[in-house]
PDB file of C-alpha atoms in Angstrom:
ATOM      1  CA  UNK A   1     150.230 123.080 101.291  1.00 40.00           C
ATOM      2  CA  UNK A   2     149.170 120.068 103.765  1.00 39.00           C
ATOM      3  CA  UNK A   3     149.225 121.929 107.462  1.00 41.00           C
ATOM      4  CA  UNK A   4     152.088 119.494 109.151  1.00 39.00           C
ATOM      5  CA  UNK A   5     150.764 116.261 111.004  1.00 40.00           C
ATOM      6  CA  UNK A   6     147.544 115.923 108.512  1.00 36.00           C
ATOM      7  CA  UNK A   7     147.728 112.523 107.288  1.00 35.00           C
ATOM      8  CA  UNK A   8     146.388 111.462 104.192  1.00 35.00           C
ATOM      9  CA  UNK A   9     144.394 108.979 104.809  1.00 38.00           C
ATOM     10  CA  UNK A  10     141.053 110.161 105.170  1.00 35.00           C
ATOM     11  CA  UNK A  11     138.081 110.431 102.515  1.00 38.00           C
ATOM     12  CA  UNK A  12     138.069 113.154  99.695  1.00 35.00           C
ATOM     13  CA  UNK A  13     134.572 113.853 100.741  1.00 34.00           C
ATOM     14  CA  UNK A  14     133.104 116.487 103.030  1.00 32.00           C
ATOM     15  CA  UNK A  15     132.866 115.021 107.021  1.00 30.00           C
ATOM     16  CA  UNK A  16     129.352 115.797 106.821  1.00 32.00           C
ATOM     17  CA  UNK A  17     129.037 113.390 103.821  1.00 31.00           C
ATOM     18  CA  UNK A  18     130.660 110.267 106.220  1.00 35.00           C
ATOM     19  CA  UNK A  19     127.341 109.922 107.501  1.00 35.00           C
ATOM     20  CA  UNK A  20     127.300 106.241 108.326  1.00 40.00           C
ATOM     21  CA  UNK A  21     130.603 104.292 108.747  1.00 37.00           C
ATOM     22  CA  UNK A  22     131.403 100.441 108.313  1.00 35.00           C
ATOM     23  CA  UNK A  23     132.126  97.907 111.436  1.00 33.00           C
ATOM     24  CA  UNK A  24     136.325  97.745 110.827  1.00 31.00           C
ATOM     25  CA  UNK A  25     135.887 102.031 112.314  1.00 28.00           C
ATOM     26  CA  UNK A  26     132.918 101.543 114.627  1.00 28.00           C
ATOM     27  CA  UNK A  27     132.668  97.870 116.320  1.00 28.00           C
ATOM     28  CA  UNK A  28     130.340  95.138 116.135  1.00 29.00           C
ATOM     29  CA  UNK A  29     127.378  95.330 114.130  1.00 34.00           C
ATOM     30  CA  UNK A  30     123.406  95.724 115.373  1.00 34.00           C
ATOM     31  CA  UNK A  31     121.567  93.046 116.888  1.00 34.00           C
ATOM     32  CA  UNK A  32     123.079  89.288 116.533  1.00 32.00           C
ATOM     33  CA  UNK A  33     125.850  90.092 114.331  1.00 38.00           C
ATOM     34  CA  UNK A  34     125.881  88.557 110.894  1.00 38.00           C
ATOM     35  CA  UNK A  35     126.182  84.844 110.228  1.00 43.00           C
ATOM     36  CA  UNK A  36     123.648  84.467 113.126  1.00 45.00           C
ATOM     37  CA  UNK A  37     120.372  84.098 110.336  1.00 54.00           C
ATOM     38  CA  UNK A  38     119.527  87.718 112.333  1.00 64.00           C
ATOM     39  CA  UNK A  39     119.228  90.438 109.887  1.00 73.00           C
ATOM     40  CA  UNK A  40     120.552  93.373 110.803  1.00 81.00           C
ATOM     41  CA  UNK A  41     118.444  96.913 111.339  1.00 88.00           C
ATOM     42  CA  UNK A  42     119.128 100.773 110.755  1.00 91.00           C
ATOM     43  CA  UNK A  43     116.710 103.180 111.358  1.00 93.00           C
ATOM     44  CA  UNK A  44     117.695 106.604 109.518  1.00 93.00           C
ATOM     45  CA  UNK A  45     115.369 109.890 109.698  1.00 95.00           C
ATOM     46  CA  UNK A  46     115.442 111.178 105.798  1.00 94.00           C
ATOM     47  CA  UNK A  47     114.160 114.163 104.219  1.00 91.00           C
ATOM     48  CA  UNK A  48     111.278 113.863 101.251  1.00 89.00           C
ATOM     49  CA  UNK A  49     111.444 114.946  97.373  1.00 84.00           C
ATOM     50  CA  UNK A  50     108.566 117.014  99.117  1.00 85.00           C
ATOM     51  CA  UNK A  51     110.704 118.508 102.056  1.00 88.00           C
ATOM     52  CA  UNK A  52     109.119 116.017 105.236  1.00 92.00           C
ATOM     53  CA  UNK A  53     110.447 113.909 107.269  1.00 94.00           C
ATOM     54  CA  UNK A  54     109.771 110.161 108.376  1.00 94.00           C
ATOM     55  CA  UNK A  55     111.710 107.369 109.411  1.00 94.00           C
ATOM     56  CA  UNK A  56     113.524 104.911 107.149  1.00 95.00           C
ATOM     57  CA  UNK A  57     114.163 101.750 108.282  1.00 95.00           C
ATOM     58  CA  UNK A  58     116.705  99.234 106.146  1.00 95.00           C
ATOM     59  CA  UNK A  59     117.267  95.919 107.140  1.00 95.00           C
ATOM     60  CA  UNK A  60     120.545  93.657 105.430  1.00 95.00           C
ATOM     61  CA  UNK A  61     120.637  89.980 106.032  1.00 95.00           C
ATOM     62  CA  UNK A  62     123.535  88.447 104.790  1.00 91.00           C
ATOM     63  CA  UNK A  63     122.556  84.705 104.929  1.00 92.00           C
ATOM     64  CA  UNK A  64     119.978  85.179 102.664  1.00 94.00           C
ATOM     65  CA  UNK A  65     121.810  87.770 100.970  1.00 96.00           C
ATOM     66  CA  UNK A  66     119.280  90.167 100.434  1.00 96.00           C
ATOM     67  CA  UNK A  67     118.503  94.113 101.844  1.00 97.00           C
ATOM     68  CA  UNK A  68     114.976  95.558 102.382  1.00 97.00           C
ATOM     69  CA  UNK A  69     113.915  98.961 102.639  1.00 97.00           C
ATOM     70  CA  UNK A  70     110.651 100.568 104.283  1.00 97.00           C
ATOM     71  CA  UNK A  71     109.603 103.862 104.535  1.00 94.00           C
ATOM     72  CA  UNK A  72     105.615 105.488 105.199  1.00 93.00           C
ATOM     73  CA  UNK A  73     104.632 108.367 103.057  1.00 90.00           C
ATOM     74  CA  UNK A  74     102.830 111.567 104.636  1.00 89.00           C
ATOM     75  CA  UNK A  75     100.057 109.833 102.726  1.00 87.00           C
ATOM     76  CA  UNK A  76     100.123 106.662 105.143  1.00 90.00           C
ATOM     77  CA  UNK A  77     101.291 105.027 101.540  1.00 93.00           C
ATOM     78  CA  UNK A  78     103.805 102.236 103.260  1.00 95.00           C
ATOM     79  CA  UNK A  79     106.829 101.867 100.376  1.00 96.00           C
ATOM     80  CA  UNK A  80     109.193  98.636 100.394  1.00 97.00           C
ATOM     81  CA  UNK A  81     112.253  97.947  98.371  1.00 98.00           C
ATOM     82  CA  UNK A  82     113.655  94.921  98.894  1.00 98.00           C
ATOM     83  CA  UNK A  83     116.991  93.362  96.644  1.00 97.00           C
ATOM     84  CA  UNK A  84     117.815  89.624  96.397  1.00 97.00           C
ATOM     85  CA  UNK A  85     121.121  89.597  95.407  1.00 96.00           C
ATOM     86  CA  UNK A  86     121.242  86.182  95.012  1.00 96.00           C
ATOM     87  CA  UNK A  87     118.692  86.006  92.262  1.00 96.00           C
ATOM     88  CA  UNK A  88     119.472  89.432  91.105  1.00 96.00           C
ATOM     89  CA  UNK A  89     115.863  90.600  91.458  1.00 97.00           C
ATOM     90  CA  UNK A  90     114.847  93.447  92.877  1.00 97.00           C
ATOM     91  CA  UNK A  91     110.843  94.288  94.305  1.00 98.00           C
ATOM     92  CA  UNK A  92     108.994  97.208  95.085  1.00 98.00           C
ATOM     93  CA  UNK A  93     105.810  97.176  96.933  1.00 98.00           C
ATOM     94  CA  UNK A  94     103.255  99.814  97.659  1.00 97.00           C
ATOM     95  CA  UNK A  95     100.476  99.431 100.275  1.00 95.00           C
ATOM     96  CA  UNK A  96      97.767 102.539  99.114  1.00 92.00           C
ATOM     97  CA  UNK A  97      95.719 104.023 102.135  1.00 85.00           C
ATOM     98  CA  UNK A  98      91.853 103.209 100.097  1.00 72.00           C
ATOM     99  CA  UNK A  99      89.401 106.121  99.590  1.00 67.00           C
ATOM    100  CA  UNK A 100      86.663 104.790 101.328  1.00 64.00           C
ATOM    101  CA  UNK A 101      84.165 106.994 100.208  1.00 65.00           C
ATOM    102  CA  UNK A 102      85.022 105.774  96.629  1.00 63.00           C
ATOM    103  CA  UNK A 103      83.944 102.704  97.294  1.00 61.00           C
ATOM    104  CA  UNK A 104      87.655 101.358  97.971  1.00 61.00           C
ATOM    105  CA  UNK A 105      88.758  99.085 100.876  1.00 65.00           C
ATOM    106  CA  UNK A 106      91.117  99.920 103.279  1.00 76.00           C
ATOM    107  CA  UNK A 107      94.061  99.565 101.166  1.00 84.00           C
ATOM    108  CA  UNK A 108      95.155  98.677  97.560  1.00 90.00           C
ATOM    109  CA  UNK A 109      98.643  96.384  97.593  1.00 95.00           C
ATOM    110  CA  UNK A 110     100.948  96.767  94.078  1.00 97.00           C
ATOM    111  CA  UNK A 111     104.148  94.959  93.696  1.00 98.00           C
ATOM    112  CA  UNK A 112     106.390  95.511  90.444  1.00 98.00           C
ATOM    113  CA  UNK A 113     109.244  93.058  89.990  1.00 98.00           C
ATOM    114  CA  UNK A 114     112.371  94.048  88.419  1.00 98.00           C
ATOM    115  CA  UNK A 115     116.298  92.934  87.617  1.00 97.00           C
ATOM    116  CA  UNK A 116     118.310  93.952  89.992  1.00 96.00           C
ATOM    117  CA  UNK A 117     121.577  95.542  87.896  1.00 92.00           C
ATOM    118  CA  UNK A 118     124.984  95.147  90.012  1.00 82.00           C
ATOM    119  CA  UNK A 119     126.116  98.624  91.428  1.00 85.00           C
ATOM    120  CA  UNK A 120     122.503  99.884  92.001  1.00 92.00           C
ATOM    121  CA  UNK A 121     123.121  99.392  95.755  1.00 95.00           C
ATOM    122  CA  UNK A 122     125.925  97.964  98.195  1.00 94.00           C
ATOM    123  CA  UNK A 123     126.220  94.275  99.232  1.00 93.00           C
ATOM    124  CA  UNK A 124     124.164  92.924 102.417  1.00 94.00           C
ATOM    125  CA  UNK A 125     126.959  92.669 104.258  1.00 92.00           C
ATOM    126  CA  UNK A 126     128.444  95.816 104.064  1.00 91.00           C
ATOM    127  CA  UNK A 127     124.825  97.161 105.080  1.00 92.00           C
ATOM    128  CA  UNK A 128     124.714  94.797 108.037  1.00 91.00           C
ATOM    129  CA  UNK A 129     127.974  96.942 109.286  1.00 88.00           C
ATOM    130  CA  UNK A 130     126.354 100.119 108.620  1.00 88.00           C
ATOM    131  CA  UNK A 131     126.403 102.448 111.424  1.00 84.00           C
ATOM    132  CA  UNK A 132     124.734 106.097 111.784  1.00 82.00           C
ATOM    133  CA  UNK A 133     126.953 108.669 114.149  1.00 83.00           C
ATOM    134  CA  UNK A 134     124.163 110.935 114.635  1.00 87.00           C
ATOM    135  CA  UNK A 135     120.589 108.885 114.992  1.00 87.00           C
ATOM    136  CA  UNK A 136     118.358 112.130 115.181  1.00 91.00           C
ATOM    137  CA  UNK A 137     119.830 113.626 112.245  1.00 93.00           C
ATOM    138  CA  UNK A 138     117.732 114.299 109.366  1.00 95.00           C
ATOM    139  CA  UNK A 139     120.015 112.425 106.334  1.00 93.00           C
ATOM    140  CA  UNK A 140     119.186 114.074 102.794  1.00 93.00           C
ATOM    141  CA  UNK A 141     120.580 112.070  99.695  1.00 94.00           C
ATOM    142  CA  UNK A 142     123.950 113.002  98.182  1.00 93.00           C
ATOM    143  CA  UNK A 143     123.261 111.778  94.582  1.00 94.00           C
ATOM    144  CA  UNK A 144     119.764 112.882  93.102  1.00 94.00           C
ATOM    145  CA  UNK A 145     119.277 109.962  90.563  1.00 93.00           C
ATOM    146  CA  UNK A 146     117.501 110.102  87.313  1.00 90.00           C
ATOM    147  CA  UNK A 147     113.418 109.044  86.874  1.00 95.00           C
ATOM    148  CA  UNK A 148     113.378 105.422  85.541  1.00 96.00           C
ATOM    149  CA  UNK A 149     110.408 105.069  83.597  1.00 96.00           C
ATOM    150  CA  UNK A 150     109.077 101.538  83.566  1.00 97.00           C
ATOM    151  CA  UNK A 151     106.076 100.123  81.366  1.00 95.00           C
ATOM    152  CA  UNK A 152     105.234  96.418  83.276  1.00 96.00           C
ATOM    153  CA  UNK A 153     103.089  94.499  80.505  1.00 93.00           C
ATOM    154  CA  UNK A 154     103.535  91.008  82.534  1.00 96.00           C
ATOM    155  CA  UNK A 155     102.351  89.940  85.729  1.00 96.00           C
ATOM    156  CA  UNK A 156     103.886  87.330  87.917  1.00 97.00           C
ATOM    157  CA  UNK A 157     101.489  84.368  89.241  1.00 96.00           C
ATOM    158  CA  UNK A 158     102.047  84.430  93.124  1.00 96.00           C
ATOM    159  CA  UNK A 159     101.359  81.042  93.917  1.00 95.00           C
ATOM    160  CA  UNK A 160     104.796  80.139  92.268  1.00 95.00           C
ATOM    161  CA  UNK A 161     106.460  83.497  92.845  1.00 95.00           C
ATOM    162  CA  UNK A 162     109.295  81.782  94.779  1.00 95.00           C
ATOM    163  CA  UNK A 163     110.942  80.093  91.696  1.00 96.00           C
ATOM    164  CA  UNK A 164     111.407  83.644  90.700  1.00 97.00           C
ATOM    165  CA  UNK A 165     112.729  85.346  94.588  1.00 97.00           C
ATOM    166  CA  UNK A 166     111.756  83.354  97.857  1.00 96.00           C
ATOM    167  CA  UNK A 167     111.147  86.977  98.785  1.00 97.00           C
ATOM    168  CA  UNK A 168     108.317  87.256  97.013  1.00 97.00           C
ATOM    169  CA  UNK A 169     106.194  85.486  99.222  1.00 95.00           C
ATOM    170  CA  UNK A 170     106.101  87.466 102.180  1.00 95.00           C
ATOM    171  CA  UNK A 171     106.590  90.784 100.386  1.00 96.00           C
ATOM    172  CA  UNK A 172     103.764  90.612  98.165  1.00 97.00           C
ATOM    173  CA  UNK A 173     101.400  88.738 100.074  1.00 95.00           C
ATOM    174  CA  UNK A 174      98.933  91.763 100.270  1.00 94.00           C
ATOM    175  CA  UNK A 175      99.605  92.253  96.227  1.00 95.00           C
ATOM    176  CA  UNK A 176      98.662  88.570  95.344  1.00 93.00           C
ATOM    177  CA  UNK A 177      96.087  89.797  92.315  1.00 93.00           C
ATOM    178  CA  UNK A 178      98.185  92.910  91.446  1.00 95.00           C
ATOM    179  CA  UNK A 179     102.347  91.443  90.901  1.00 97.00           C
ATOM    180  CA  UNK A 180     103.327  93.133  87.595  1.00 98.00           C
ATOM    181  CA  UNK A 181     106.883  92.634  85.705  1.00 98.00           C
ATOM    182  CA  UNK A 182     108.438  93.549  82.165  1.00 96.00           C
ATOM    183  CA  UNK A 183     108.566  91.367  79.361  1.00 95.00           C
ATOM    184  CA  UNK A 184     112.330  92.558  78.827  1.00 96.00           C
ATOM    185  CA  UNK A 185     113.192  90.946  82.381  1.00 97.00           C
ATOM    186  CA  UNK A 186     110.934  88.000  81.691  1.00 97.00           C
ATOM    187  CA  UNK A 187     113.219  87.105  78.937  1.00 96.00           C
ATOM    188  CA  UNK A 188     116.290  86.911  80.699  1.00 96.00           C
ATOM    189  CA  UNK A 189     114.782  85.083  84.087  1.00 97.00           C
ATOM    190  CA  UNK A 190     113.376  82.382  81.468  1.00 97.00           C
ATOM    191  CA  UNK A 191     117.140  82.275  79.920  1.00 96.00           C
ATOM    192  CA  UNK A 192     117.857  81.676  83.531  1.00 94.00           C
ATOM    193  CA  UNK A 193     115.782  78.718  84.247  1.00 95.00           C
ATOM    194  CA  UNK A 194     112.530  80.003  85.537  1.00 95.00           C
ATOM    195  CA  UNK A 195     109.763  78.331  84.648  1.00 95.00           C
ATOM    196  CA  UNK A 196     107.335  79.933  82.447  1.00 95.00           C
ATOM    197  CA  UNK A 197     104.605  79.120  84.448  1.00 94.00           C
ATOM    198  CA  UNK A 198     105.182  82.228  87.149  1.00 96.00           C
ATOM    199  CA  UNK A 199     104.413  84.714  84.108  1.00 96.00           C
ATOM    200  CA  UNK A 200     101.642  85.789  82.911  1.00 94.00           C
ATOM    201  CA  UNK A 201     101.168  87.969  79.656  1.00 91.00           C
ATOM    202  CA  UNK A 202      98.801  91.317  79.993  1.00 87.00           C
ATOM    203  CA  UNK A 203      96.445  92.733  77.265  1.00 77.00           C
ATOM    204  CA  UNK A 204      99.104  92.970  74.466  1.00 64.00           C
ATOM    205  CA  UNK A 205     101.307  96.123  74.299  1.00 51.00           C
ATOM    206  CA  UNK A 206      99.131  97.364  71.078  1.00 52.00           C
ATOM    207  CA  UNK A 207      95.823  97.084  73.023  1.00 56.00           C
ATOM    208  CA  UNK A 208      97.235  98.846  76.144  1.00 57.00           C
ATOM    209  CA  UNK A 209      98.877 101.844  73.803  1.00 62.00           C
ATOM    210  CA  UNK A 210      94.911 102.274  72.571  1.00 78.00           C
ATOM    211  CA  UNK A 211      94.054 102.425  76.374  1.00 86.00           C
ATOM    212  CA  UNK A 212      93.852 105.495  77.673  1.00 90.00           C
ATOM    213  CA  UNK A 213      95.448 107.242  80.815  1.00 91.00           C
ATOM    214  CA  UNK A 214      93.302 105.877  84.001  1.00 92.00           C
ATOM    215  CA  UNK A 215      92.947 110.144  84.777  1.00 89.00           C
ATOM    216  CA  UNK A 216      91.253 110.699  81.366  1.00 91.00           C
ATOM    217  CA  UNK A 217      88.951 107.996  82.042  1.00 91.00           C
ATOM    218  CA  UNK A 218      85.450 109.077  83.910  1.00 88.00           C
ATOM    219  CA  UNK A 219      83.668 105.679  84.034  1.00 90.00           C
ATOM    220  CA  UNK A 220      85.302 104.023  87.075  1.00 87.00           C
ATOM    221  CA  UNK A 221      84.458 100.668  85.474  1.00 90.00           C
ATOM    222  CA  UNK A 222      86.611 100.664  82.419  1.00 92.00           C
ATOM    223  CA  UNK A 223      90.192  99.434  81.611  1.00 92.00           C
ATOM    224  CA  UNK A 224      92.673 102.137  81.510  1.00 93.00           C
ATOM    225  CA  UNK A 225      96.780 102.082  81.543  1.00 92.00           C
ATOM    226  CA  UNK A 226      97.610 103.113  85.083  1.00 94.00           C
ATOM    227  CA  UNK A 227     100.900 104.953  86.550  1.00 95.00           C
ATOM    228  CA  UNK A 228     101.822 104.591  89.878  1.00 96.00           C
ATOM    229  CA  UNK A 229     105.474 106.526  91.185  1.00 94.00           C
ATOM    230  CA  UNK A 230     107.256 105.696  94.185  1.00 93.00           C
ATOM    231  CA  UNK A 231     110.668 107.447  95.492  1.00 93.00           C
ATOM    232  CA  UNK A 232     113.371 105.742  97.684  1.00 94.00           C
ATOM    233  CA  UNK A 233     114.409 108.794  99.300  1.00 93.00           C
ATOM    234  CA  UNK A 234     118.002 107.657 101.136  1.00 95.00           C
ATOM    235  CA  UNK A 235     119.913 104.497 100.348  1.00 95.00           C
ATOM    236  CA  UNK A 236     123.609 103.611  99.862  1.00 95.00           C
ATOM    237  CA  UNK A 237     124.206 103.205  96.626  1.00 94.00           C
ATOM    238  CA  UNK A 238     127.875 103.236  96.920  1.00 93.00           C
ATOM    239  CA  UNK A 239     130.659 102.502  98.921  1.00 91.00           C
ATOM    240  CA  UNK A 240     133.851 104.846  99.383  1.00 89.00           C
ATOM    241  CA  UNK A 241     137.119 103.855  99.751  1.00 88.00           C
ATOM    242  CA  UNK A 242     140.097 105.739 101.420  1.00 88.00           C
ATOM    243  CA  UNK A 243     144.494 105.786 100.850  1.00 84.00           C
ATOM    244  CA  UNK A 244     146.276 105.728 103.347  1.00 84.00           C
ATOM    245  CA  UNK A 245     150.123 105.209 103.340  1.00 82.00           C
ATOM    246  CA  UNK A 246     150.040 102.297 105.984  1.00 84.00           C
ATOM    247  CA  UNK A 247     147.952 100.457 103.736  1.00 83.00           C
ATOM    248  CA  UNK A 248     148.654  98.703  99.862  1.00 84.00           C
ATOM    249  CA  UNK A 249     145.495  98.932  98.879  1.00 87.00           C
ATOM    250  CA  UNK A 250     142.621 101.333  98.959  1.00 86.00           C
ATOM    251  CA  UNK A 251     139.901 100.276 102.061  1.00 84.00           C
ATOM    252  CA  UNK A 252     136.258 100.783 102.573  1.00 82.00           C
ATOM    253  CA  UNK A 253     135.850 103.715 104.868  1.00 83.00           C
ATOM    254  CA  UNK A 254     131.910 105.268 104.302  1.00 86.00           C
ATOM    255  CA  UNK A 255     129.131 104.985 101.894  1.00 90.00           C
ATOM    256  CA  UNK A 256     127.486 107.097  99.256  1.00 92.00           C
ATOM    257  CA  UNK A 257     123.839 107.782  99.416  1.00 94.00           C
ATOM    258  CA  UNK A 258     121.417 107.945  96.951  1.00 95.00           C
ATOM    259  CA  UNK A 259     117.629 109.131  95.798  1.00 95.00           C
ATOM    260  CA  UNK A 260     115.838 107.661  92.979  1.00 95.00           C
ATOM    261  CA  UNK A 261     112.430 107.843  91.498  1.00 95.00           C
ATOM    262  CA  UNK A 262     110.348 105.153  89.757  1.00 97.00           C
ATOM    263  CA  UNK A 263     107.616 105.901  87.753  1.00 96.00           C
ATOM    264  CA  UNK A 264     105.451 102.537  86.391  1.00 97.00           C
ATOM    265  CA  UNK A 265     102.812 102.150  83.660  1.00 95.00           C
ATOM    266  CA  UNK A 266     100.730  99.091  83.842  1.00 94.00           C
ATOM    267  CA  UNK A 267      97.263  97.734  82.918  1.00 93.00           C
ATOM    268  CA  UNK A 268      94.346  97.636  84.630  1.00 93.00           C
ATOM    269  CA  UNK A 269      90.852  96.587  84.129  1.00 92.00           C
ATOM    270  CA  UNK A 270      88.705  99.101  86.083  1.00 91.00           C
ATOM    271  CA  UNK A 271      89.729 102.369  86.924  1.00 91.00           C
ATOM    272  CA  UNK A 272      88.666 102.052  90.182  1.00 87.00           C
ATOM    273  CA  UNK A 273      92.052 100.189  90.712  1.00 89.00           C
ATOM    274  CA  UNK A 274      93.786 103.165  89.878  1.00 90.00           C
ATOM    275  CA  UNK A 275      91.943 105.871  91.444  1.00 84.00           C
ATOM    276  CA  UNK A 276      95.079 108.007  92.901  1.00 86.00           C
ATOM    277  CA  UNK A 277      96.466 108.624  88.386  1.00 78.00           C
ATOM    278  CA  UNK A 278      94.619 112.021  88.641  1.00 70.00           C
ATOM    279  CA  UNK A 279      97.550 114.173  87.076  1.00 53.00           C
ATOM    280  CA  UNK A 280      96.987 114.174  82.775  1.00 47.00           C
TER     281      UNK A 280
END
């Protein structure tokens, strides 16, 4: 039985769950407020796959109607995610810390361009109302999502990335030589009206299934099929809605956060460009 006075509308969830709440509960939003061309910014301590902790920071700009993500690895790896929800594309970009004493430079950019599938994460603007209660706790995904296993066999010509995601641009920028996508989402951007021109076909999928892994490879100097994996540790990836009985209709009252691994496969021409595949 309900103790007397409870009401009923609050969330289903645990309070600890409620860990960021939307503007409507908690007042304007960051910086300029949206509609100002000023993207918004949370910064959000998370907890690793691994167990460590760093600093997330997610920015939603609701002009451009588009979210990025950016986390650094223990590594010094620097991960980005950012979603164009306007061209329903979604980018991930690694910057790799180089073995020098390999023979690599500093770093080694990748970018891998994908669709971006409605419900994978929450609008910009509900993002740009975001708040966190607690800004020195340590936030640890809700929903452990399932390894998404993608083989890139195309690569995306960055001098006319834009007509695929303005984005692109200033994203990849580092990742200029090294901008791979999947032939599967090629089709449907080209159904959309992009021109062909931005894609670019890699050794055919029968030459690269002869290739073998980049870690079974000694010769730094020879073509192998690469696999690089990145993690977003903590991101909303759904909203939650409350009942109350002063209100008809259900409201938005919290998010759901998420974790999800990527793992992609991809061409290269010297192993040396893939010197971190180590694991058979």
């Amino acid at each position: 039985m309900r103790p007397p006075g409870m009401r009923r509308d609050v969330p289903t969830a645990r309070p600890a769950l409620l860990l960021l709440l939307l503007l409507p509960l908690l007042g304007a939003p960051l910086g300029s407020g949206t509609g100002t061309g000023t993207p918004a910014e949370l910064r959000v301590r998370v907890r690793l796959p691994d167990g460590q902790v760093t600093e997330e920071s997610l920015q939603a700009d609701s002009d451009a109607d588009s979210i990025s993500l950016e986390l650094r690895k223990p590594d010094g790896t620097l991960v980005s995610f950012t979603a164009d929800f306007k061209k329903d594309v979604k980018i991930f970009r690694a910057l790799i810390l180089g073995e020098l004493e390999k023979g690599q430079s500093q770093f080694q950019a990748l970018c891998f361009v994908t669709q971006l599938h409605h419900n994978e994460i929450i609008p910009s603007e509900a993002m740009a109302k975001l708040r966190q209660k607690n800004p020195r706790a340590v936030r640890q995904a809700e929903e452990v999502r399932g390894l998404e296993q993608l083989h890139m066999d195309m690569t995306v010509n960055f001098s006319q990335g834009a007509l695929l995601s303005p984005h692109l641009h200033n994203v990849c920028a580092e990742a200029a030589d090294a901008i791979y996508a999947r032939q599967e989402d090629v089709r449907v951007w080209l159904d959309r009206g992009v021109d062909s021109s931005v894609f670019e076909a890699l050794p055919k999928t029968s030459e690269q299934a002869e290739l073998p892994r980049c870690s079974q490879v000694g010769d730094p100097g020879k073509p192998c099929a690469c696999r690089y994996g990145l993690s977003l540790a903590w991101y909303p990836c759904m909203l939650k809605y409350c009942h109350s009985r002063d209100r008809p209709a259900p409201y938005k009252c919290g998010i759901r956060s998420c974790r999800k691994t990527y793992s992609f496969d991809f061409y290269v021409p010297l192993k040396q460009l893939c010197l971190w595949d180590e694991d058979p």
